[in-house]
Amino acid sequence: TVSKKIFYYDNSEIQEGVLVIELNSDKIETLARQSNLGENGHIIIISDEDELIFSSTSGCIDSNCESNQFASALIIGGEFVDIMDNEMYMSINTIHGTRWRIATFINVDIISQSEVSIATSLIYVFIFVTALTISLASILAKQITKPLNQLKEHMLEIEHSDHLYKEVDIKGQKEVVILAEAYNDMIKEI
């Protein structure tokens, strides 16, 4: 529960009151646990007066904690900071409809590990795609050259024998079959 003294208007008169906000931190704590913020990574929420409202770490229990001091110095945005002997990236945003700010502290080592993991994955994908491309190109090249080699062997056989009228029977791609049929027609004409 968070409370704050406020002033408001009632019938054109300034009234004094207390604003009470029930904050269910369970969902924020669940989010902090599910997020991979790295060692000592955490989330804090601070008020417009830089008072600590919530912290997902036991190392930050009041407004004097190191995280709150860094977050108080930056209104919105991000920067690198050293907290608890860890280099962290601090990202601060406002919470919609409030003047409160949420600060997320991500251990830089996690970011570096993610970059290495992504780079490694991309290298594996590149190697796989290259191997697949070479394999498919090799298969396609064999499908094209096999019938052409059959035609060449047939022509060499005719060159070294007396069987001028022996037709060639080639199956393959359309262009190679047309070439074989044209060869057979030429043999018939001779």
PDB file of C-alpha atoms in Angstrom:
ATOM      1  CA  THR A   1       0.000   0.000   0.000  1.00  0.00           C
ATOM      2  CA  VAL A   2       1.269   3.438  -0.963  1.00  0.00           C
ATOM      3  CA  SER A   3      -0.264   6.628   0.395  1.00  0.00           C
ATOM      4  CA  LYS A   4       0.364  10.257  -0.338  1.00  0.00           C
ATOM      5  CA  LYS A   5      -1.010  13.532   0.917  1.00  0.00           C
ATOM      6  CA  ILE A   6      -2.834  15.319  -1.894  1.00  0.00           C
ATOM      7  CA  PHE A   7      -4.819  18.464  -2.519  1.00  0.00           C
ATOM      8  CA  TYR A   8      -7.934  18.429  -4.642  1.00  0.00           C
ATOM      9  CA  TYR A   9     -10.836  20.713  -5.533  1.00  0.00           C
ATOM     10  CA  ASP A  10     -14.324  20.171  -4.173  1.00  0.00           C
ATOM     11  CA  ASN A  11     -16.980  22.819  -5.009  1.00  0.00           C
ATOM     12  CA  SER A  12     -14.217  25.228  -6.039  1.00  0.00           C
ATOM     13  CA  GLU A  13     -12.522  24.867  -2.664  1.00  0.00           C
ATOM     14  CA  ILE A  14      -9.133  23.274  -2.114  1.00  0.00           C
ATOM     15  CA  GLN A  15      -9.435  20.214   0.064  1.00  0.00           C
ATOM     16  CA  GLU A  16      -6.699  18.123   1.652  1.00  0.00           C
ATOM     17  CA  GLY A  17      -6.796  14.349   1.526  1.00  0.00           C
ATOM     18  CA  VAL A  18      -4.874  11.124   1.286  1.00  0.00           C
ATOM     19  CA  LEU A  19      -4.479   9.107  -1.891  1.00  0.00           C
ATOM     20  CA  VAL A  20      -4.158   5.412  -1.088  1.00  0.00           C
ATOM     21  CA  ILE A  21      -2.965   3.008  -3.775  1.00  0.00           C
ATOM     22  CA  GLU A  22      -3.030  -0.722  -3.282  1.00  0.00           C
ATOM     23  CA  LEU A  23      -0.071  -2.069  -5.232  1.00  0.00           C
ATOM     24  CA  ASN A  24      -0.096  -5.789  -5.954  1.00  0.00           C
ATOM     25  CA  SER A  25       3.600  -6.530  -6.240  1.00  0.00           C
ATOM     26  CA  ASP A  26       3.095 -10.237  -6.990  1.00  0.00           C
ATOM     27  CA  LYS A  27       2.743  -9.624 -10.721  1.00  0.00           C
ATOM     28  CA  ILE A  28       5.755  -7.313 -10.797  1.00  0.00           C
ATOM     29  CA  GLU A  29       7.837  -9.849  -8.865  1.00  0.00           C
ATOM     30  CA  THR A  30       6.701 -12.605 -11.240  1.00  0.00           C
ATOM     31  CA  LEU A  31       7.720 -10.447 -14.205  1.00  0.00           C
ATOM     32  CA  ALA A  32      11.104  -9.743 -12.609  1.00  0.00           C
ATOM     33  CA  ARG A  33      11.681 -13.480 -12.028  1.00  0.00           C
ATOM     34  CA  GLN A  34      10.593 -14.431 -15.549  1.00  0.00           C
ATOM     35  CA  SER A  35      12.762 -11.776 -17.165  1.00  0.00           C
ATOM     36  CA  ASN A  36      16.370 -12.784 -17.603  1.00  0.00           C
ATOM     37  CA  LEU A  37      17.985  -9.698 -16.110  1.00  0.00           C
ATOM     38  CA  GLY A  38      21.162 -11.545 -15.146  1.00  0.00           C
ATOM     39  CA  GLU A  39      23.010 -11.689 -11.850  1.00  0.00           C
ATOM     40  CA  ASN A  40      21.760  -8.920  -9.535  1.00  0.00           C
ATOM     41  CA  GLY A  41      19.463  -7.597 -12.278  1.00  0.00           C
ATOM     42  CA  HIS A  42      16.306  -6.124 -10.840  1.00  0.00           C
ATOM     43  CA  ILE A  43      13.358  -3.758 -11.218  1.00  0.00           C
ATOM     44  CA  ILE A  44      12.461  -0.781  -9.041  1.00  0.00           C
ATOM     45  CA  ILE A  45       9.551   1.637  -9.119  1.00  0.00           C
ATOM     46  CA  ILE A  46      10.052   5.157  -7.831  1.00  0.00           C
ATOM     47  CA  SER A  47       7.599   7.988  -7.248  1.00  0.00           C
ATOM     48  CA  ASP A  48       7.730  11.454  -8.754  1.00  0.00           C
ATOM     49  CA  GLU A  49       9.495  12.494  -5.555  1.00  0.00           C
ATOM     50  CA  ASP A  50      12.152   9.777  -6.038  1.00  0.00           C
ATOM     51  CA  GLU A  51      10.832   7.657  -3.184  1.00  0.00           C
ATOM     52  CA  LEU A  52      11.227   3.906  -3.557  1.00  0.00           C
ATOM     53  CA  ILE A  53       7.821   2.296  -4.054  1.00  0.00           C
ATOM     54  CA  PHE A  54       8.848  -1.211  -5.101  1.00  0.00           C
ATOM     55  CA  SER A  55      12.045  -3.222  -5.475  1.00  0.00           C
ATOM     56  CA  SER A  56      12.417  -6.772  -6.773  1.00  0.00           C
ATOM     57  CA  THR A  57      15.708  -7.172  -4.929  1.00  0.00           C
ATOM     58  CA  SER A  58      16.393  -7.392  -1.236  1.00  0.00           C
ATOM     59  CA  GLY A  59      19.450  -5.176  -1.744  1.00  0.00           C
ATOM     60  CA  CYS A  60      17.257  -2.123  -2.292  1.00  0.00           C
ATOM     61  CA  ILE A  61      14.849  -1.579   0.578  1.00  0.00           C
ATOM     62  CA  ASP A  62      14.676   2.209   0.884  1.00  0.00           C
ATOM     63  CA  SER A  63      15.247   5.407  -1.078  1.00  0.00           C
ATOM     64  CA  ASN A  64      18.925   5.445  -0.091  1.00  0.00           C
ATOM     65  CA  CYS A  65      19.788   2.318  -2.078  1.00  0.00           C
ATOM     66  CA  GLU A  66      22.265   2.629  -4.927  1.00  0.00           C
ATOM     67  CA  SER A  67      19.706   1.698  -7.611  1.00  0.00           C
ATOM     68  CA  ASN A  68      17.299   4.406  -6.463  1.00  0.00           C
ATOM     69  CA  GLN A  69      20.084   7.004  -6.459  1.00  0.00           C
ATOM     70  CA  PHE A  70      21.025   6.183 -10.060  1.00  0.00           C
ATOM     71  CA  ALA A  71      17.365   6.128 -11.134  1.00  0.00           C
ATOM     72  CA  SER A  72      16.690   9.467  -9.423  1.00  0.00           C
ATOM     73  CA  ALA A  73      19.470  11.080 -11.440  1.00  0.00           C
ATOM     74  CA  LEU A  74      17.886  10.085 -14.770  1.00  0.00           C
ATOM     75  CA  ILE A  75      14.319  11.080 -15.656  1.00  0.00           C
ATOM     76  CA  ILE A  76      13.821   8.796 -18.644  1.00  0.00           C
ATOM     77  CA  GLY A  77      16.108   6.845 -20.958  1.00  0.00           C
ATOM     78  CA  GLY A  78      19.005   4.531 -20.326  1.00  0.00           C
ATOM     79  CA  GLU A  79      22.656   4.429 -19.377  1.00  0.00           C
ATOM     80  CA  PHE A  80      25.344   2.082 -18.090  1.00  0.00           C
ATOM     81  CA  VAL A  81      25.925   2.052 -14.316  1.00  0.00           C
ATOM     82  CA  ASP A  82      27.935  -0.023 -11.826  1.00  0.00           C
ATOM     83  CA  ILE A  83      25.815  -1.567  -9.089  1.00  0.00           C
ATOM     84  CA  MET A  84      26.885  -4.276  -6.638  1.00  0.00           C
ATOM     85  CA  ASP A  85      30.179  -4.780  -8.548  1.00  0.00           C
ATOM     86  CA  ASN A  86      28.239  -5.502 -11.751  1.00  0.00           C
ATOM     87  CA  GLU A  87      28.034  -3.405 -14.876  1.00  0.00           C
ATOM     88  CA  MET A  88      24.339  -2.857 -15.497  1.00  0.00           C
ATOM     89  CA  TYR A  89      22.284  -1.185 -18.160  1.00  0.00           C
ATOM     90  CA  MET A  90      19.618   0.932 -16.487  1.00  0.00           C
ATOM     91  CA  SER A  91      16.489   1.664 -18.518  1.00  0.00           C
ATOM     92  CA  ILE A  92      13.903   4.073 -17.108  1.00  0.00           C
ATOM     93  CA  ASN A  93      10.374   4.636 -18.374  1.00  0.00           C
ATOM     94  CA  THR A  94       7.291   6.259 -16.940  1.00  0.00           C
ATOM     95  CA  ILE A  95       4.319   4.185 -15.869  1.00  0.00           C
ATOM     96  CA  HIS A  96       1.278   5.156 -17.922  1.00  0.00           C
ATOM     97  CA  GLY A  97      -1.147   7.423 -16.134  1.00  0.00           C
ATOM     98  CA  THR A  98       1.222   8.177 -13.268  1.00  0.00           C
ATOM     99  CA  ARG A  99       4.323  10.191 -12.557  1.00  0.00           C
ATOM    100  CA  TRP A 100       6.012   7.075 -11.316  1.00  0.00           C
ATOM    101  CA  ARG A 101       8.990   5.618 -13.125  1.00  0.00           C
ATOM    102  CA  ILE A 102      10.025   2.030 -13.534  1.00  0.00           C
ATOM    103  CA  ALA A 103      13.744   1.325 -13.696  1.00  0.00           C
ATOM    104  CA  THR A 104      15.046  -1.967 -15.045  1.00  0.00           C
ATOM    105  CA  PHE A 105      18.630  -2.948 -14.275  1.00  0.00           C
ATOM    106  CA  ILE A 106      19.997  -5.564 -16.695  1.00  0.00           C
ATOM    107  CA  ASN A 107      23.379  -7.182 -16.127  1.00  0.00           C
ATOM    108  CA  VAL A 108      25.544  -6.387 -19.173  1.00  0.00           C
ATOM    109  CA  ASP A 109      26.968  -9.924 -19.115  1.00  0.00           C
ATOM    110  CA  ILE A 110      23.511 -11.251 -20.053  1.00  0.00           C
ATOM    111  CA  ILE A 111      23.381  -8.872 -23.025  1.00  0.00           C
ATOM    112  CA  SER A 112      26.849 -10.021 -24.140  1.00  0.00           C
ATOM    113  CA  GLN A 113      25.872 -13.686 -23.762  1.00  0.00           C
ATOM    114  CA  SER A 114      22.744 -13.053 -25.852  1.00  0.00           C
ATOM    115  CA  GLU A 115      24.812 -11.392 -28.568  1.00  0.00           C
ATOM    116  CA  VAL A 116      27.243 -14.348 -28.646  1.00  0.00           C
ATOM    117  CA  SER A 117      24.346 -16.804 -28.711  1.00  0.00           C
ATOM    118  CA  ILE A 118      22.681 -14.981 -31.616  1.00  0.00           C
ATOM    119  CA  ALA A 119      25.964 -14.746 -33.534  1.00  0.00           C
ATOM    120  CA  THR A 120      26.621 -18.465 -33.012  1.00  0.00           C
ATOM    121  CA  SER A 121      23.111 -19.334 -34.194  1.00  0.00           C
ATOM    122  CA  LEU A 122      23.543 -17.193 -37.305  1.00  0.00           C
ATOM    123  CA  ILE A 123      26.842 -18.919 -38.111  1.00  0.00           C
ATOM    124  CA  TYR A 124      25.188 -22.343 -37.817  1.00  0.00           C
ATOM    125  CA  VAL A 125      22.307 -21.236 -40.042  1.00  0.00           C
ATOM    126  CA  PHE A 126      24.777 -19.846 -42.611  1.00  0.00           C
ATOM    127  CA  ILE A 127      26.773 -23.114 -42.639  1.00  0.00           C
ATOM    128  CA  PHE A 128      23.583 -25.180 -42.997  1.00  0.00           C
ATOM    129  CA  VAL A 129      22.229 -23.030 -45.838  1.00  0.00           C
ATOM    130  CA  THR A 130      25.594 -23.099 -47.626  1.00  0.00           C
ATOM    131  CA  ALA A 131      25.827 -26.907 -47.344  1.00  0.00           C
ATOM    132  CA  LEU A 132      22.237 -27.265 -48.548  1.00  0.00           C
ATOM    133  CA  THR A 133      22.883 -24.961 -51.508  1.00  0.00           C
ATOM    134  CA  ILE A 134      26.029 -26.858 -52.511  1.00  0.00           C
ATOM    135  CA  SER A 135      24.209 -30.199 -52.230  1.00  0.00           C
ATOM    136  CA  LEU A 136      21.262 -29.026 -54.332  1.00  0.00           C
ATOM    137  CA  ALA A 137      23.591 -27.480 -56.929  1.00  0.00           C
ATOM    138  CA  SER A 138      25.536 -30.747 -57.140  1.00  0.00           C
ATOM    139  CA  ILE A 139      22.359 -32.811 -57.610  1.00  0.00           C
ATOM    140  CA  LEU A 140      21.067 -30.409 -60.254  1.00  0.00           C
ATOM    141  CA  ALA A 141      24.406 -30.412 -62.087  1.00  0.00           C
ATOM    142  CA  LYS A 142      24.397 -34.238 -62.195  1.00  0.00           C
ATOM    143  CA  GLN A 143      20.841 -34.268 -63.574  1.00  0.00           C
ATOM    144  CA  ILE A 144      21.945 -31.981 -66.391  1.00  0.00           C
ATOM    145  CA  THR A 145      25.347 -33.523 -67.181  1.00  0.00           C
ATOM    146  CA  LYS A 146      24.398 -37.239 -66.993  1.00  0.00           C
ATOM    147  CA  PRO A 147      22.190 -37.214 -70.134  1.00  0.00           C
ATOM    148  CA  LEU A 148      24.718 -35.015 -71.964  1.00  0.00           C
ATOM    149  CA  ASN A 149      27.478 -37.481 -71.095  1.00  0.00           C
ATOM    150  CA  GLN A 150      25.268 -40.335 -72.375  1.00  0.00           C
ATOM    151  CA  LEU A 151      24.868 -38.491 -75.687  1.00  0.00           C
ATOM    152  CA  LYS A 152      28.624 -37.846 -75.866  1.00  0.00           C
ATOM    153  CA  GLU A 153      29.392 -41.540 -75.164  1.00  0.00           C
ATOM    154  CA  HIS A 154      26.915 -42.558 -77.855  1.00  0.00           C
ATOM    155  CA  MET A 155      28.582 -40.235 -80.378  1.00  0.00           C
ATOM    156  CA  LEU A 156      32.045 -41.606 -79.488  1.00  0.00           C
ATOM    157  CA  GLU A 157      30.719 -45.159 -79.877  1.00  0.00           C
ATOM    158  CA  ILE A 158      29.415 -44.352 -83.363  1.00  0.00           C
ATOM    159  CA  GLU A 159      32.699 -42.669 -84.265  1.00  0.00           C
ATOM    160  CA  HIS A 160      34.646 -45.876 -83.469  1.00  0.00           C
ATOM    161  CA  SER A 161      32.191 -48.356 -85.006  1.00  0.00           C
ATOM    162  CA  ASP A 162      30.225 -49.050 -88.155  1.00  0.00           C
ATOM    163  CA  HIS A 163      26.800 -48.630 -86.524  1.00  0.00           C
ATOM    164  CA  LEU A 164      25.805 -45.265 -87.912  1.00  0.00           C
ATOM    165  CA  TYR A 165      22.119 -45.864 -87.534  1.00  0.00           C
ATOM    166  CA  LYS A 166      21.995 -46.630 -83.828  1.00  0.00           C
ATOM    167  CA  GLU A 167      19.606 -44.250 -82.087  1.00  0.00           C
ATOM    168  CA  VAL A 168      20.182 -42.868 -78.639  1.00  0.00           C
ATOM    169  CA  ASP A 169      17.565 -43.181 -75.867  1.00  0.00           C
ATOM    170  CA  ILE A 170      18.020 -40.414 -73.307  1.00  0.00           C
ATOM    171  CA  LYS A 171      15.707 -39.393 -70.543  1.00  0.00           C
ATOM    172  CA  GLY A 172      16.196 -36.187 -68.628  1.00  0.00           C
ATOM    173  CA  GLN A 173      15.343 -32.547 -68.784  1.00  0.00           C
ATOM    174  CA  LYS A 174      13.286 -31.286 -71.679  1.00  0.00           C
ATOM    175  CA  GLU A 175      16.156 -29.501 -73.428  1.00  0.00           C
ATOM    176  CA  VAL A 176      18.422 -32.572 -73.307  1.00  0.00           C
ATOM    177  CA  VAL A 177      15.634 -34.853 -74.603  1.00  0.00           C
ATOM    178  CA  ILE A 178      15.014 -32.422 -77.513  1.00  0.00           C
ATOM    179  CA  LEU A 179      18.751 -32.489 -78.283  1.00  0.00           C
ATOM    180  CA  ALA A 180      18.732 -36.319 -78.276  1.00  0.00           C
ATOM    181  CA  GLU A 181      15.662 -36.402 -80.559  1.00  0.00           C
ATOM    182  CA  ALA A 182      17.336 -33.955 -82.945  1.00  0.00           C
ATOM    183  CA  TYR A 183      20.429 -36.190 -82.953  1.00  0.00           C
ATOM    184  CA  ASN A 184      18.264 -39.250 -83.706  1.00  0.00           C
ATOM    185  CA  ASP A 185      16.565 -37.359 -86.567  1.00  0.00           C
ATOM    186  CA  MET A 186      19.976 -36.438 -87.941  1.00  0.00           C
ATOM    187  CA  ILE A 187      21.103 -40.084 -87.781  1.00  0.00           C
ATOM    188  CA  LYS A 188      17.952 -41.148 -89.712  1.00  0.00           C
ATOM    189  CA  GLU A 189      18.659 -38.562 -92.416  1.00  0.00           C
ATOM    190  CA  ILE A 190      22.177 -39.884 -92.951  1.00  0.00           C
TER     191      ILE A 190
END
